């Protein structure tokens, strides 16, 4: 079973700062997902990665398959970015079900 | 755009009661996944269905069962509820080719067992 580690667990930053959240996993994957969870529980899929880099607005996600590591970056952070960001992986064996990291609780202060 | 719909949003049950949670995937998604997220915990995969057949099974207790219907919606049936079953239960849907199209998540059902 994959072990997914995220850092930091908690992050408080000022509006406008550049944010980086890291994720590492232990065994091969088919895809890595960055998810956003707001209070109340709803989850939004931000990115699905199997290689390289993706960008959507102020969000950038990168993955290094050889190093089993991914990062999520937020440029020009805003208070509305405050949420829990979760890294989750689809294991390489084809089994259903994502394996989740414990999430990074991000607070952006005005 | 239509999202994954879950009902109810909130549910309060007493110990030993039963509960039924529903998940409606987005159109053209034929696979449904159920997850349980306890307070302060990361989500755990329970069970999945593809084309109305169980596809994979995770850490689903024997007291729970689930099925997928002909319209692709799925129901999670929970019996003999325990206090420890209090959690956010969310579902996700995908087409079979999830590695190209990814998942869409529902907002979850928050179950409280008292």
Coordinates of C-alpha atoms in Angstrom, one line a residue:
Chain A
X1 CA 0.0 0.0 0.0
X2 CA 1.3 3.4 -0.9
X3 CA 2.3 5.8 1.9
X4 CA 1.5 9.4 1.0
X5 CA 3.2 12.1 3.0
X6 CA 2.4 15.8 2.8
X7 CA 4.2 18.8 4.2
X8 CA 3.6 21.1 5.8
X9 CA 0.6 20.0 7.8
X10 CA -0.4 23.6 8.5
X11 CA 0.6 26.8 6.8
X12 CA -0.4 30.3 7.5
X13 CA 0.8 33.0 5.1
X14 CA 0.0 36.6 4.1
X15 CA -2.0 37.5 1.1
X16 CA 0.2 37.7 -2.0
X17 CA 2.8 35.2 -0.8
X18 CA 4.0 32.3 -3.0
X19 CA 2.8 29.0 -1.5
X20 CA 4.4 25.6 -1.9
X21 CA 2.9 22.3 -0.6
X22 CA 4.8 19.1 -1.0
X23 CA 3.8 15.5 -1.5
X24 CA 5.9 12.3 -1.6
X25 CA 4.7 8.8 -2.1
X26 CA 6.4 5.4 -1.6
X27 CA 5.6 3.2 -4.5
X28 CA 4.8 3.6 -8.2
X29 CA 1.6 5.3 -9.2
X30 CA -0.6 5.7 -12.3
X31 CA -1.6 9.2 -11.4
X32 CA -1.4 11.8 -8.6
X33 CA -4.2 14.2 -7.7
X34 CA -4.2 17.5 -6.0
X35 CA -7.6 18.1 -4.3
X36 CA -9.0 21.1 -2.4
X37 CA -11.4 20.5 0.5
X38 CA -13.3 23.4 2.1
X39 CA -15.0 23.4 5.5
X40 CA -18.1 21.4 5.2
X41 CA -16.3 18.7 3.3
X42 CA -16.8 19.2 -0.4
X43 CA -13.8 18.2 -2.5
X44 CA -12.8 19.8 -5.7
X45 CA -10.2 18.2 -8.1
X46 CA -7.5 20.7 -9.0
X47 CA -5.0 18.6 -11.0
X48 CA -4.4 15.1 -12.1
X49 CA -0.8 14.4 -13.0
X50 CA 1.2 11.5 -14.4
X51 CA 4.2 13.5 -15.5
X52 CA 5.6 17.0 -15.9
X53 CA 3.8 20.1 -15.0
X54 CA 0.3 21.6 -15.2
X55 CA -0.9 25.2 -14.7
X56 CA -4.4 26.5 -14.1
X57 CA -4.7 30.1 -13.2
X58 CA -2.6 30.8 -10.2
X59 CA -2.1 27.2 -9.4
X60 CA 0.8 25.1 -10.7
X61 CA 1.4 21.4 -10.0
X62 CA 4.6 19.5 -10.8
X63 CA 5.6 15.9 -10.4
X64 CA 8.9 14.0 -10.5
X65 CA 8.1 10.4 -11.1
X66 CA 11.7 9.2 -10.5
X67 CA 11.8 11.0 -7.1
X68 CA 8.2 10.1 -6.3
X69 CA 7.5 13.7 -5.4
X70 CA 5.0 16.4 -6.4
X71 CA 4.5 20.0 -5.5
X72 CA 1.5 22.3 -5.6
X73 CA 2.3 26.0 -5.9
X74 CA -0.1 28.9 -5.5
X75 CA 1.1 32.3 -6.8
X76 CA -0.2 35.6 -5.5
X77 CA -2.2 33.8 -2.7
X78 CA -5.5 35.2 -1.7
X79 CA -7.7 34.6 1.4
X80 CA -10.2 32.6 -0.7
X81 CA -7.4 30.1 -1.3
X82 CA -7.7 29.1 2.4
X83 CA -8.7 25.4 2.4
X84 CA -7.2 22.0 3.0
X85 CA -5.1 20.8 0.1
X86 CA -4.9 17.0 -0.3
X87 CA -2.5 14.9 -2.3
X88 CA -3.9 11.6 -3.4
X89 CA -2.5 8.8 -5.6
X90 CA -3.9 6.1 -7.9
X91 CA -1.6 3.1 -7.2
X92 CA 0.1 1.5 -10.1
X93 CA -1.5 -1.9 -9.6
X94 CA -4.8 -0.8 -11.1
X95 CA -6.7 -1.2 -7.9
X96 CA -9.6 1.2 -7.4
X97 CA -9.5 3.7 -4.7
X98 CA -7.2 6.7 -4.1
X99 CA -4.7 6.7 -1.2
X100 CA -4.8 10.1 0.4
X101 CA -2.3 12.2 2.3
X102 CA -3.3 13.8 5.5
X103 CA -3.7 17.2 3.9
X104 CA -2.2 20.7 4.3
X105 CA -4.4 23.2 6.1
X106 CA -3.7 26.5 4.4
X107 CA -4.8 29.9 5.9
X108 CA -4.1 33.0 3.9
X109 CA -4.4 36.2 6.0
X110 CA -5.4 39.5 4.4
Chain B
X1 CA -22.2 21.8 -15.1
X2 CA -23.8 19.0 -13.2
X3 CA -21.8 17.6 -10.3
X4 CA -21.9 14.5 -8.3
X5 CA -25.0 14.7 -6.1
X6 CA -25.1 13.1 -2.6
X7 CA -28.1 12.9 -0.3
X8 CA -28.8 13.6 2.4
X9 CA -26.2 16.2 3.2
X10 CA -26.5 15.7 6.9
X11 CA -27.9 12.7 8.8
X12 CA -28.2 12.0 12.5
X13 CA -28.9 8.5 13.7
X14 CA -28.9 6.6 16.9
X15 CA -26.7 3.6 17.7
X16 CA -27.9 0.4 16.2
X17 CA -30.1 2.2 13.7
X18 CA -29.6 1.9 9.9
X19 CA -28.8 4.5 7.3
X20 CA -28.9 4.7 3.6
X21 CA -26.7 7.2 1.7
X22 CA -27.1 8.0 -2.0
X23 CA -24.7 9.1 -4.7
X24 CA -25.7 10.2 -8.2
X25 CA -22.7 10.3 -10.6
X26 CA -22.4 12.9 -13.3
X27 CA -23.6 11.8 -16.8
X28 CA -21.5 9.3 -18.7
X29 CA -19.6 8.3 -15.6
X30 CA -20.2 4.6 -15.0
X31 CA -17.9 4.1 -12.0
X32 CA -18.7 5.2 -8.4
X33 CA -16.3 5.1 -5.4
X34 CA -17.3 5.5 -1.7
X35 CA -15.0 7.0 0.9
X36 CA -15.2 7.4 4.7
X37 CA -13.5 10.4 6.3
X38 CA -13.5 10.3 10.1
X39 CA -13.0 13.5 12.2
X40 CA -9.4 14.8 11.6
X41 CA -8.6 11.7 9.4
X42 CA -7.7 11.2 5.8
X43 CA -10.3 9.6 3.6
X44 CA -10.4 5.8 3.4
X45 CA -11.6 3.9 0.4
X46 CA -14.6 1.7 1.1
X47 CA -15.9 0.2 -2.1
X48 CA -16.4 0.9 -5.8
X49 CA -18.7 -0.1 -8.6
X50 CA -18.4 -0.3 -12.4
X51 CA -21.4 -1.0 -14.6
X52 CA -23.5 -2.1 -11.6
X53 CA -20.9 -4.7 -10.4
X54 CA -18.6 -4.4 -7.5
X55 CA -15.2 -3.4 -8.8
X56 CA -13.0 -3.2 -5.8
X57 CA -13.3 -3.4 -2.0
X58 CA -11.4 -1.5 0.6
X59 CA -11.9 -1.1 4.3
X60 CA -15.7 -1.5 4.3
X61 CA -17.1 -3.0 7.5
X62 CA -19.3 -6.1 7.1
X63 CA -22.2 -4.1 8.6
X64 CA -22.1 -1.9 5.4
X65 CA -23.3 -2.9 2.0
X66 CA -23.6 -1.0 -1.3
X67 CA -24.9 -1.4 -4.8
X68 CA -25.1 0.4 -8.1
X69 CA -28.3 0.7 -10.0
X70 CA -29.2 0.7 -13.7
X71 CA -29.1 4.5 -13.7
X72 CA -25.6 4.3 -12.2
X73 CA -26.5 5.9 -8.9
X74 CA -25.2 4.1 -5.9
X75 CA -26.5 3.5 -2.4
X76 CA -24.4 2.8 0.7
X77 CA -26.4 0.9 3.3
X78 CA -25.2 1.0 6.9
X79 CA -26.6 -1.2 9.6
X80 CA -26.1 -1.6 13.4
X81 CA -24.6 1.9 13.5
X82 CA -21.9 2.6 16.0
X83 CA -20.6 5.8 17.4
X84 CA -17.4 5.3 15.4
X85 CA -19.3 5.4 12.2
X86 CA -19.7 9.1 12.6
X87 CA -17.8 10.6 9.6
X88 CA -18.1 12.4 6.3
X89 CA -19.0 9.9 3.6
X90 CA -18.3 11.1 0.1
X91 CA -18.4 9.5 -3.2
X92 CA -16.6 10.1 -6.4
X93 CA -17.4 9.1 -10.0
X94 CA -15.4 8.6 -13.1
X95 CA -15.5 7.1 -16.5
X96 CA -13.8 3.7 -16.7
X97 CA -10.8 5.5 -18.2
X98 CA -10.2 7.5 -15.1
X99 CA -6.5 7.9 -15.8
X100 CA -7.3 10.2 -18.7
X101 CA -10.4 11.9 -17.3
X102 CA -10.0 11.8 -13.5
X103 CA -12.6 11.9 -10.8
X104 CA -15.5 14.2 -9.8
X105 CA -16.3 14.3 -6.1
X106 CA -19.5 14.8 -4.3
X107 CA -20.0 17.2 -1.3
X108 CA -20.5 14.3 1.1
X109 CA -23.0 13.2 3.6
X110 CA -22.0 14.0 7.2
X111 CA -23.3 11.2 9.4
X112 CA -23.5 11.7 13.1
X113 CA -24.3 8.6 15.3
X114 CA -25.5 9.5 18.8

